[in-house]
Amino acid sequence: DTGVSQDPRHKITKRGQNVTFRCDPISEHNRLYWYRQTLGQGPEFLTYFQNEAQLEKSRLLSDRFSAERPKGSFSTLEIQRTEQGDSAMYLCASSTGSNYGYTFGSGTRLTVV
Amino acid sequence: QQPVQSPQAVILREGEDAVINCSSSKALYSVHWYRQKHGEAPVFLMILLKGGEQMRHEKISASFNEKKQQSSLYLTASQLSYSGTYFCGTERDGTSYGKLTFGQGTILTVHP
């Protein structure tokens, strides 16, 4: 068990560019979540996968955000036409079920300039 | 729908005790507690389930009052390593699949 891995750790991009982040969950965890966290705030829910199915997406998420989890393994989060307001830490977490805690990855810090 | 945590910040000397509260206006299935140190990911501490027992992790314990929809985290004989930001995450009863809504956090600082 190597924990939840996220790549890259840091990303600086120009406004208007597209970015993609990757998350590798713990292999036996069928649930995968993406959260966004800004300074001084708690993590904010973005989307959730059970195996390969995306079961919920936050209403706060615009159409510029999309996520996939092919074959129920790793997941990617893509942000198109980035804006300065997208600057945040993007956290991935996985778990085995509702009665268990999340294991978070170290996050990808996005800075849009 | 975000749970409300109190206090926003606590400063302690090593060995002192603290209580952090988390309140929700919605019926909950579970309450999670996480600790996050600066620049790191949140780390799971414990989960309180509806109808479940009070939980304990070393000198940290927590309870869940279903009538009030409130959870409390008790840090006893605090250590320097307890410093960080504590978040509660709540899962609403009868809803979605372990999705958590996090509070705004409580910053705990323990001094020697």
Coordinates of N, CA and C in Angstrom, one line a residue:
Chain A
D1 N 0.8 -1.2 0.0 CA 0.0 0.0 0.0 C 0.9 1.2 0.0
T2 N 0.9 1.9 -1.1 CA 1.8 3.1 -1.2 C 1.0 4.4 -1.0
G3 N -0.3 4.3 -0.6 CA -1.0 5.5 -0.4 C -1.6 6.0 -1.7
V4 N -2.2 7.2 -1.6 CA -2.8 7.9 -2.8 C -1.7 8.8 -3.4
S5 N -1.5 8.7 -4.7 CA -0.4 9.5 -5.4 C -1.1 10.5 -6.3
Q6 N -0.6 11.7 -6.3 CA -1.1 12.7 -7.2 C 0.1 13.3 -8.0
D7 N -0.2 13.6 -9.2 CA 0.8 14.2 -10.1 C 0.2 15.2 -11.0
P8 N 0.9 16.4 -11.2 CA 2.1 16.8 -10.6 C 1.8 17.3 -9.2
R9 N 2.9 17.7 -8.4 CA 2.7 18.3 -7.1 C 2.4 19.8 -7.3
H10 N 3.0 20.4 -8.3 CA 2.8 21.8 -8.5 C 2.6 22.0 -10.0
K11 N 1.7 23.0 -10.3 CA 1.5 23.3 -11.7 C 1.3 24.8 -11.8
I12 N 2.1 25.5 -12.6 CA 1.9 26.9 -12.9 C 1.5 27.0 -14.3
T13 N 0.4 27.7 -14.6 CA -0.1 27.8 -16.0 C -0.6 29.2 -16.3
K14 N -0.6 29.5 -17.5 CA -1.1 30.8 -17.9 C -2.6 30.7 -18.1
R15 N -3.3 31.8 -17.8 CA -4.7 31.9 -17.9 C -5.1 31.5 -19.4
G16 N -6.2 30.7 -19.4 CA -6.6 30.2 -20.7 C -6.1 28.9 -21.2
Q17 N -5.1 28.4 -20.5 CA -4.5 27.1 -20.9 C -5.3 26.0 -20.2
N18 N -5.2 24.8 -20.8 CA -5.8 23.6 -20.2 C -4.8 22.9 -19.3
V19 N -5.2 22.3 -18.2 CA -4.4 21.5 -17.4 C -5.0 20.2 -17.0
T20 N -4.2 19.2 -16.8 CA -4.8 17.8 -16.4 C -4.0 17.3 -15.2
F21 N -4.7 16.8 -14.2 CA -4.0 16.3 -13.0 C -4.4 14.8 -13.0
R22 N -3.5 14.0 -12.4 CA -3.7 12.6 -12.2 C -3.7 12.2 -10.8
C23 N -4.5 11.2 -10.5 CA -4.6 10.6 -9.1 C -4.6 9.1 -9.2
D24 N -3.7 8.5 -8.5 CA -3.7 7.0 -8.4 C -4.1 6.6 -6.9
P25 N -5.3 6.1 -6.8 CA -5.8 5.8 -5.5 C -5.2 4.5 -4.9
I26 N -5.5 4.2 -3.7 CA -5.1 2.9 -3.1 C -5.8 1.8 -3.9
S27 N -5.1 0.8 -4.3 CA -5.7 -0.1 -5.3 C -7.0 -0.8 -4.9
E28 N -7.2 -1.1 -3.6 CA -8.4 -1.8 -3.3 C -9.5 -0.9 -2.9
H29 N -9.3 0.4 -3.1 CA -10.4 1.4 -2.8 C -11.2 1.6 -4.0
N30 N -12.5 1.4 -3.9 CA -13.4 1.6 -5.1 C -14.0 3.0 -5.2
R31 N -13.8 3.8 -4.1 CA -14.4 5.1 -4.1 C -13.3 6.1 -4.3
L32 N -13.5 7.1 -5.2 CA -12.5 8.1 -5.4 C -13.2 9.5 -5.4
Y33 N -12.6 10.4 -4.8 CA -13.2 11.8 -4.7 C -12.1 12.8 -5.1
W34 N -12.6 13.9 -5.7 CA -11.8 15.1 -5.9 C -12.4 16.2 -5.1
Y35 N -11.5 16.9 -4.4 CA -11.8 18.1 -3.7 C -10.9 19.2 -4.0
R36 N -11.3 20.4 -3.8 CA -10.5 21.6 -4.0 C -10.4 22.4 -2.7
Q37 N -9.2 22.9 -2.4 CA -9.0 23.6 -1.1 C -8.3 24.9 -1.4
T38 N -8.8 26.0 -0.9 CA -8.1 27.3 -1.0 C -7.6 27.6 0.4
L39 N -6.7 28.6 0.5 CA -6.1 28.9 1.7 C -7.1 29.3 2.8
G40 N -6.9 28.6 4.0 CA -7.8 28.9 5.1 C -9.2 28.3 5.1
Q41 N -9.4 27.5 4.1 CA -10.7 26.9 4.0 C -10.6 25.3 4.1
G42 N -11.8 24.7 4.4 CA -11.8 23.3 4.3 C -11.9 22.8 2.9
P43 N -11.6 21.5 2.6 CA -11.8 21.0 1.3 C -13.2 21.1 0.8
E44 N -13.4 21.4 -0.5 CA -14.7 21.6 -1.1 C -14.9 20.5 -2.2
F45 N -16.0 19.8 -2.1 CA -16.3 18.7 -2.9 C -16.4 19.1 -4.4
L46 N -15.7 18.3 -5.3 CA -15.9 18.5 -6.7 C -16.6 17.4 -7.4
T47 N -16.2 16.1 -7.2 CA -16.8 15.0 -7.9 C -16.4 13.7 -7.2
Y48 N -17.2 12.6 -7.5 CA -17.0 11.4 -6.9 C -17.2 10.2 -7.9
F49 N -16.4 9.2 -7.8 CA -16.5 8.0 -8.6 C -16.6 6.8 -7.7
Q50 N -17.5 5.9 -8.1 CA -17.5 4.6 -7.5 C -17.1 3.6 -8.7
N51 N -15.9 3.0 -8.5 CA -15.3 2.3 -9.6 C -15.1 3.3 -10.8
E52 N -15.6 2.9 -12.0 CA -15.4 3.8 -13.1 C -16.6 4.8 -13.3
A53 N -17.7 4.6 -12.5 CA -18.8 5.5 -12.7 C -18.7 6.8 -11.9
Q54 N -18.9 7.9 -12.6 CA -18.9 9.2 -12.0 C -20.4 9.4 -11.5
L55 N -20.6 9.4 -10.2 CA -21.9 9.3 -9.6 C -22.4 10.7 -9.2
E56 N -21.5 11.6 -8.9 CA -21.9 13.0 -8.5 C -20.9 14.0 -8.9
K57 N -21.4 15.1 -9.3 CA -20.5 16.3 -9.7 C -21.1 17.5 -9.0
S58 N -20.2 18.3 -8.4 CA -20.7 19.5 -7.7 C -21.4 20.5 -8.7
R59 N -22.4 21.1 -8.2 CA -23.1 22.1 -9.0 C -22.2 23.3 -9.2
L60 N -21.2 23.4 -8.3 CA -20.3 24.6 -8.3 C -19.3 24.4 -9.5
L61 N -19.2 23.2 -10.0 CA -18.2 22.9 -11.1 C -18.8 23.4 -12.4
S62 N -18.0 24.2 -13.1 CA -18.5 24.7 -14.4 C -18.2 23.6 -15.4
D63 N -18.7 23.8 -16.7 CA -18.4 22.9 -17.7 C -16.9 22.8 -18.1
R64 N -16.1 23.7 -17.6 CA -14.7 23.7 -17.9 C -14.0 22.5 -17.2
F65 N -14.7 22.0 -16.2 CA -14.0 20.9 -15.4 C -14.6 19.6 -15.9
S66 N -13.7 18.6 -16.1 CA -14.2 17.2 -16.4 C -13.2 16.2 -15.7
A67 N -13.8 15.1 -15.3 CA -13.0 14.1 -14.6 C -13.4 12.7 -15.2
E68 N -12.4 11.8 -15.2 CA -12.6 10.5 -15.7 C -11.9 9.5 -14.7
R69 N -12.4 8.3 -14.8 CA -11.7 7.2 -14.0 C -11.9 5.9 -14.9
P70 N -11.1 5.8 -15.9 CA -11.2 4.7 -16.8 C -10.9 3.4 -16.1
K71 N -11.7 2.4 -16.3 CA -11.5 1.1 -15.7 C -11.4 1.1 -14.2
G72 N -11.9 2.1 -13.6 CA -11.9 2.2 -12.1 C -10.6 2.2 -11.4
S73 N -9.6 2.6 -12.2 CA -8.3 2.7 -11.5 C -7.9 4.1 -11.2
F74 N -6.9 4.6 -12.0 CA -6.5 6.0 -11.8 C -7.6 7.0 -12.3
S75 N -7.5 8.2 -11.9 CA -8.5 9.2 -12.3 C -7.7 10.5 -12.8
T76 N -8.3 11.2 -13.7 CA -7.8 12.4 -14.2 C -8.8 13.5 -14.0
L77 N -8.3 14.7 -13.7 CA -9.2 15.9 -13.6 C -8.6 16.9 -14.6
E78 N -9.4 17.4 -15.5 CA -9.0 18.4 -16.5 C -9.7 19.7 -16.3
I79 N -9.0 20.7 -16.4 CA -9.6 22.1 -16.3 C -9.3 22.7 -17.6
Q80 N -10.3 23.1 -18.4 CA -10.1 23.8 -19.6 C -10.2 25.3 -19.4
R81 N -9.4 26.0 -20.3 CA -9.5 27.5 -20.3 C -9.4 28.1 -18.8
T82 N -8.3 27.7 -18.2 CA -8.1 28.1 -16.8 C -8.3 29.6 -16.5
E83 N -8.8 29.9 -15.3 CA -9.0 31.2 -14.9 C -8.2 31.4 -13.6
Q84 N -8.0 32.6 -13.2 CA -7.2 32.9 -11.9 C -7.9 32.3 -10.7
G85 N -9.3 32.3 -10.8 CA -10.0 31.8 -9.7 C -9.9 30.3 -9.5
D86 N -9.3 29.6 -10.5 CA -9.1 28.2 -10.4 C -7.8 27.8 -9.5
S87 N -7.1 28.8 -9.2 CA -5.9 28.6 -8.4 C -6.3 28.1 -7.0
A88 N -5.7 26.9 -6.7 CA -6.1 26.2 -5.5 C -5.3 24.9 -5.3
M89 N -5.5 24.2 -4.2 CA -4.9 22.9 -4.1 C -6.0 21.9 -4.5
Y90 N -5.7 21.0 -5.4 CA -6.7 20.0 -5.8 C -6.3 18.7 -5.1
L91 N -7.2 18.2 -4.3 CA -6.9 17.0 -3.5 C -7.7 15.8 -4.0
C92 N -7.1 14.7 -4.1 CA -7.8 13.4 -4.4 C -7.8 12.6 -3.2
A93 N -8.9 11.8 -3.0 CA -9.0 11.0 -1.8 C -9.6 9.7 -2.3
S94 N -9.3 8.6 -1.6 CA -10.0 7.3 -1.9 C -10.4 6.7 -0.6
S95 N -11.4 5.8 -0.7 CA -11.9 5.0 0.5 C -12.6 3.8 0.0
T96 N -12.9 2.9 1.0 CA -13.5 1.6 0.7 C -15.0 1.6 0.9
G97 N -15.5 2.7 1.6 CA -16.9 2.7 1.9 C -17.3 3.8 2.9
S98 N -18.6 3.9 3.1 CA -19.1 5.0 4.0 C -18.6 4.9 5.4
N99 N -18.3 3.7 5.9 CA -17.9 3.6 7.2 C -16.4 3.7 7.5
Y100 N -15.7 4.2 6.5 CA -14.3 4.3 6.5 C -13.8 5.7 6.2
G101 N -12.7 6.0 6.7 CA -12.2 7.4 6.4 C -11.6 7.4 5.1
Y102 N -11.3 8.7 4.6 CA -10.6 8.9 3.4 C -9.1 8.8 3.6
T103 N -8.4 8.4 2.6 CA -7.0 8.6 2.5 C -6.7 9.7 1.4
F104 N -6.2 10.8 1.8 CA -5.9 11.9 0.8 C -4.5 11.7 0.2
G105 N -4.4 12.1 -1.0 CA -3.1 12.3 -1.6 C -2.5 13.7 -1.2
S106 N -1.3 13.9 -1.6 CA -0.6 15.1 -1.2 C -1.1 16.4 -2.0
G107 N -1.9 16.1 -3.0 CA -2.5 17.3 -3.7 C -1.7 17.8 -4.8
T108 N -2.3 18.5 -5.7 CA -1.7 19.3 -6.8 C -2.0 20.7 -6.6
R109 N -1.0 21.5 -6.4 CA -1.2 23.0 -6.2 C -1.1 23.7 -7.6
L110 N -2.3 24.3 -8.0 CA -2.4 24.9 -9.2 C -2.3 26.4 -9.0
T111 N -1.4 27.1 -9.8 CA -1.4 28.5 -9.8 C -1.6 29.0 -11.2
V112 N -2.6 29.8 -11.4 CA -2.9 30.4 -12.7 C -2.5 31.8 -12.8
V113 N -1.6 32.1 -13.7 CA -1.0 33.5 -13.8 C -1.5 34.2 -15.0
Chain B
Q1 N -25.0 24.5 4.1 CA -24.9 23.1 4.4 C -23.6 22.7 5.0
Q2 N -22.7 23.7 5.0 CA -21.3 23.4 5.5 C -21.4 23.3 7.1
P3 N -20.8 22.3 7.7 CA -20.9 22.3 9.2 C -20.1 23.5 9.7
V4 N -20.5 23.8 10.9 CA -19.8 25.0 11.6 C -18.9 24.5 12.7
Q5 N -17.7 24.9 12.6 CA -16.7 24.4 13.7 C -16.5 25.6 14.6
S6 N -16.3 25.2 15.9 CA -15.9 26.2 16.9 C -14.9 25.6 17.9
P7 N -14.0 26.3 18.4 CA -13.6 27.7 18.0 C -12.9 27.7 16.7
Q8 N -12.6 28.9 16.2 CA -11.8 29.0 14.9 C -10.3 28.7 15.2
A9 N -9.9 29.0 16.4 CA -8.5 28.8 16.7 C -8.3 28.6 18.2
V10 N -7.3 27.8 18.6 CA -7.0 27.5 20.0 C -5.5 27.5 20.1
I11 N -5.1 28.1 21.2 CA -3.6 28.1 21.6 C -3.5 27.4 22.9
L12 N -2.6 26.4 23.0 CA -2.4 25.6 24.2 C -1.0 25.6 24.6
R13 N -0.7 25.2 25.8 CA 0.6 24.8 26.2 C 0.6 23.3 26.3
E14 N 1.7 22.7 26.0 CA 1.8 21.2 26.1 C 1.2 20.7 27.4
G15 N 0.4 19.7 27.3 CA -0.2 19.1 28.4 C -1.6 19.5 28.7
E16 N -2.0 20.7 28.1 CA -3.4 21.2 28.3 C -4.3 20.4 27.4
D17 N -5.6 20.6 27.7 CA -6.7 19.9 27.0 C -7.4 20.9 26.1
A18 N -8.1 20.4 25.1 CA -8.9 21.3 24.2 C -10.1 20.5 23.7
V19 N -11.2 21.2 23.4 CA -12.4 20.6 22.7 C -12.7 21.4 21.5
I20 N -12.9 20.7 20.4 CA -13.3 21.3 19.1 C -14.7 20.8 18.8
N21 N -15.6 21.7 18.5 CA -17.0 21.3 18.1 C -17.3 21.4 16.7
C22 N -18.3 20.6 16.2 CA -18.7 20.6 14.8 C -20.2 20.4 14.8
S23 N -20.9 21.4 14.3 CA -22.4 21.4 14.3 C -23.0 21.4 12.9
S24 N -24.0 20.6 12.7 CA -24.7 20.6 11.4 C -26.2 20.9 11.5
S25 N -26.7 21.5 10.5 CA -28.2 21.8 10.5 C -28.9 20.6 9.9
K26 N -28.2 19.7 9.4 CA -28.8 18.5 8.7 C -28.6 17.2 9.5
A27 N -29.5 16.3 9.3 CA -29.4 15.0 9.9 C -28.2 14.3 9.3
L28 N -27.3 13.7 10.1 CA -26.1 13.2 9.7 C -26.0 11.7 9.8
Y29 N -25.3 11.0 8.9 CA -25.0 9.6 9.0 C -23.6 9.4 9.7
S30 N -22.7 10.3 9.4 CA -21.4 10.2 10.0 C -20.7 11.5 10.1
V31 N -19.7 11.5 11.0 CA -18.8 12.7 11.2 C -17.4 12.1 11.2
H32 N -16.6 12.7 10.3 CA -15.2 12.4 10.2 C -14.4 13.5 10.9
W33 N -13.2 13.2 11.4 CA -12.3 14.2 11.9 C -10.9 14.0 11.2
Y34 N -10.3 15.1 10.7 CA -9.1 15.0 10.0 C -8.2 16.1 10.6
R35 N -6.9 15.9 10.6 CA -5.9 16.9 11.0 C -5.0 17.2 9.8
Q36 N -4.8 18.4 9.5 CA -3.9 18.9 8.4 C -2.8 19.8 8.9
K37 N -1.6 19.4 8.6 CA -0.4 20.2 8.9 C -0.1 21.1 7.7
H38 N 0.6 22.2 8.0 CA 0.8 23.1 6.9 C 1.5 22.5 5.7
G39 N 0.9 22.7 4.5 CA 1.5 22.2 3.3 C 1.4 20.7 3.1
E40 N 0.6 20.0 4.0 CA 0.4 18.6 3.8 C -1.1 18.3 3.6
A41 N -1.3 17.0 3.2 CA -2.7 16.6 3.0 C -3.4 16.3 4.4
P42 N -4.7 16.4 4.4 CA -5.4 16.0 5.6 C -5.2 14.6 5.9
V43 N -5.1 14.3 7.2 CA -4.9 12.9 7.7 C -6.1 12.5 8.5
F44 N -6.7 11.3 8.2 CA -7.9 10.8 8.9 C -7.5 10.5 10.4
L45 N -8.4 11.0 11.3 CA -8.2 10.6 12.7 C -9.2 9.6 13.1
M46 N -10.5 9.9 12.9 CA -11.5 8.9 13.3 C -12.9 9.3 12.7
I47 N -13.8 8.3 12.8 CA -15.1 8.5 12.2 C -16.1 8.1 13.3
L48 N -17.2 8.9 13.4 CA -18.3 8.7 14.3 C -19.5 8.4 13.4
L49 N -20.1 7.2 13.7 CA -21.3 6.8 12.9 C -22.6 7.0 13.7
K50 N -23.6 7.3 13.0 CA -25.0 7.4 13.6 C -25.2 6.1 14.4
G51 N -25.6 6.3 15.6 CA -25.9 5.1 16.5 C -24.6 4.4 17.0
G52 N -23.5 5.0 16.7 CA -22.2 4.3 17.0 C -21.7 4.8 18.4
E53 N -20.6 4.2 18.7 CA -19.9 4.5 20.0 C -19.0 5.7 19.9
Q54 N -18.6 6.2 21.0 CA -17.6 7.2 21.1 C -16.3 6.6 20.6
M55 N -15.5 7.3 19.9 CA -14.3 6.8 19.4 C -13.1 7.4 20.1
R56 N -11.9 6.7 20.0 CA -10.7 7.1 20.6 C -9.5 6.7 19.8
H57 N -8.5 7.7 19.7 CA -7.3 7.4 19.0 C -6.2 8.0 19.9
E58 N -5.5 7.1 20.6 CA -4.5 7.6 21.6 C -5.1 8.5 22.6
K59 N -4.7 9.7 22.7 CA -5.2 10.7 23.7 C -6.3 11.6 23.0
I60 N -6.7 11.2 21.8 CA -7.7 12.0 21.2 C -9.0 11.2 21.1
S61 N -10.1 11.7 21.5 CA -11.4 11.0 21.5 C -12.4 11.9 20.9
A62 N -13.6 11.4 20.5 CA -14.6 12.1 19.9 C -16.0 11.5 20.2
S63 N -17.0 12.4 20.2 CA -18.4 11.9 20.4 C -19.3 12.5 19.4
F64 N -20.5 11.9 19.3 CA -21.5 12.4 18.3 C -22.8 12.4 19.0
N65 N -23.4 13.6 19.1 CA -24.7 13.7 19.7 C -25.7 13.8 18.6
E66 N -26.5 12.7 18.4 CA -27.4 12.7 17.2 C -28.6 13.6 17.4
K67 N -29.0 13.9 18.7 CA -30.1 14.8 18.9 C -29.8 16.2 18.4
K68 N -28.5 16.6 18.7 CA -28.1 18.0 18.4 C -27.4 18.0 17.1
Q69 N -27.1 16.9 16.4 CA -26.3 16.8 15.2 C -25.0 17.5 15.4
Q70 N -24.3 17.2 16.5 CA -23.1 17.9 16.9 C -22.1 16.8 17.3
S71 N -20.8 17.0 16.8 CA -19.7 16.2 17.2 C -18.7 17.0 18.0
S72 N -18.0 16.4 18.9 CA -16.9 17.1 19.6 C -15.7 16.3 19.6
L73 N -14.6 16.9 19.4 CA -13.2 16.3 19.4 C -12.5 16.7 20.7
Y74 N -12.1 15.7 21.4 CA -11.4 16.0 22.7 C -9.9 15.7 22.6
L75 N -9.1 16.7 22.8 CA -7.6 16.4 22.8 C -7.1 16.6 24.2
T76 N -6.6 15.5 24.7 CA -6.2 15.4 26.1 C -4.7 15.4 26.2
A77 N -4.2 16.2 27.2 CA -2.8 16.2 27.5 C -2.0 16.5 26.2
S78 N -2.3 17.6 25.5 CA -1.8 17.9 24.2 C -0.3 17.8 24.1
Q79 N 0.1 17.4 22.9 CA 1.5 17.3 22.6 C 1.8 18.3 21.4
L80 N 3.1 18.6 21.3 CA 3.5 19.5 20.2 C 3.0 19.0 18.8
S81 N 3.0 17.7 18.7 CA 2.6 17.1 17.4 C 1.1 17.3 17.1
Y82 N 0.4 17.7 18.0 CA -1.1 17.9 17.8 C -1.4 19.2 17.0
S83 N -0.4 20.1 16.9 CA -0.6 21.3 16.2 C -1.0 21.1 14.8
G84 N -1.9 21.9 14.3 CA -2.4 21.7 12.9 C -3.8 22.3 12.8
T85 N -4.4 22.1 11.7 CA -5.8 22.5 11.5 C -6.7 21.3 11.5
Y86 N -7.7 21.3 12.3 CA -8.6 20.2 12.4 C -9.9 20.5 11.6
F87 N -10.3 19.5 10.8 CA -11.5 19.6 10.0 C -12.5 18.5 10.4
C88 N -13.7 18.9 10.5 CA -14.7 17.8 10.6 C -15.3 17.7 9.2
G89 N -15.7 16.5 8.8 CA -16.3 16.3 7.5 C -17.6 15.5 7.8
T90 N -18.7 16.0 7.3 CA -20.0 15.4 7.6 C -20.6 14.7 6.4
E91 N -21.2 13.5 6.6 CA -22.0 12.9 5.6 C -23.4 12.9 6.0
R92 N -24.3 13.4 5.1 CA -25.7 13.5 5.4 C -26.3 12.2 5.4
D93 N -27.3 12.0 6.3 CA -28.0 10.8 6.4 C -28.9 10.5 5.2
G94 N -28.8 9.3 4.6 CA -29.7 9.0 3.5 C -29.3 9.5 2.2
T95 N -28.1 10.0 2.1 CA -27.6 10.6 0.8 C -26.5 9.8 0.3
S96 N -25.5 10.6 -0.1 CA -24.6 10.1 -1.2 C -23.3 9.5 -0.7
Y97 N -23.2 8.2 -0.6 CA -22.0 7.5 -0.9 C -20.7 8.0 -0.3
G98 N -20.8 8.4 1.0 CA -19.6 8.8 1.6 C -19.1 10.2 1.2
K99 N -19.9 11.0 0.5 CA -19.4 12.3 0.2 C -19.4 13.2 1.4
L100 N -18.3 13.8 1.7 CA -18.2 14.7 2.9 C -18.3 16.1 2.6
T101 N -18.9 16.9 3.5 CA -18.9 18.3 3.4 C -18.0 18.8 4.7
F102 N -17.0 19.5 4.4 CA -16.0 19.9 5.4 C -16.3 21.2 6.1
G103 N -16.1 21.3 7.4 CA -16.1 22.6 8.0 C -15.0 23.5 7.6
Q104 N -14.9 24.7 8.2 CA -13.9 25.7 7.8 C -12.6 25.5 8.5
G105 N -12.6 24.6 9.5 CA -11.4 24.2 10.2 C -11.1 25.0 11.5
T106 N -10.4 24.3 12.4 CA -10.0 24.9 13.7 C -8.5 24.8 13.8
I107 N -7.8 26.0 13.9 CA -6.4 26.0 14.0 C -5.9 25.7 15.4
L108 N -5.2 24.7 15.7 CA -4.7 24.3 17.0 C -3.2 24.5 17.0
T109 N -2.7 25.3 18.0 CA -1.3 25.6 18.2 C -0.9 25.2 19.6
V110 N 0.0 24.3 19.7 CA 0.5 23.8 21.0 C 1.9 24.3 21.2
H111 N 2.1 25.1 22.2 CA 3.5 25.6 22.6 C 4.1 24.8 23.7
P112 N 5.5 24.8 23.7 CA 6.2 24.0 24.8 C 5.9 24.6 26.1

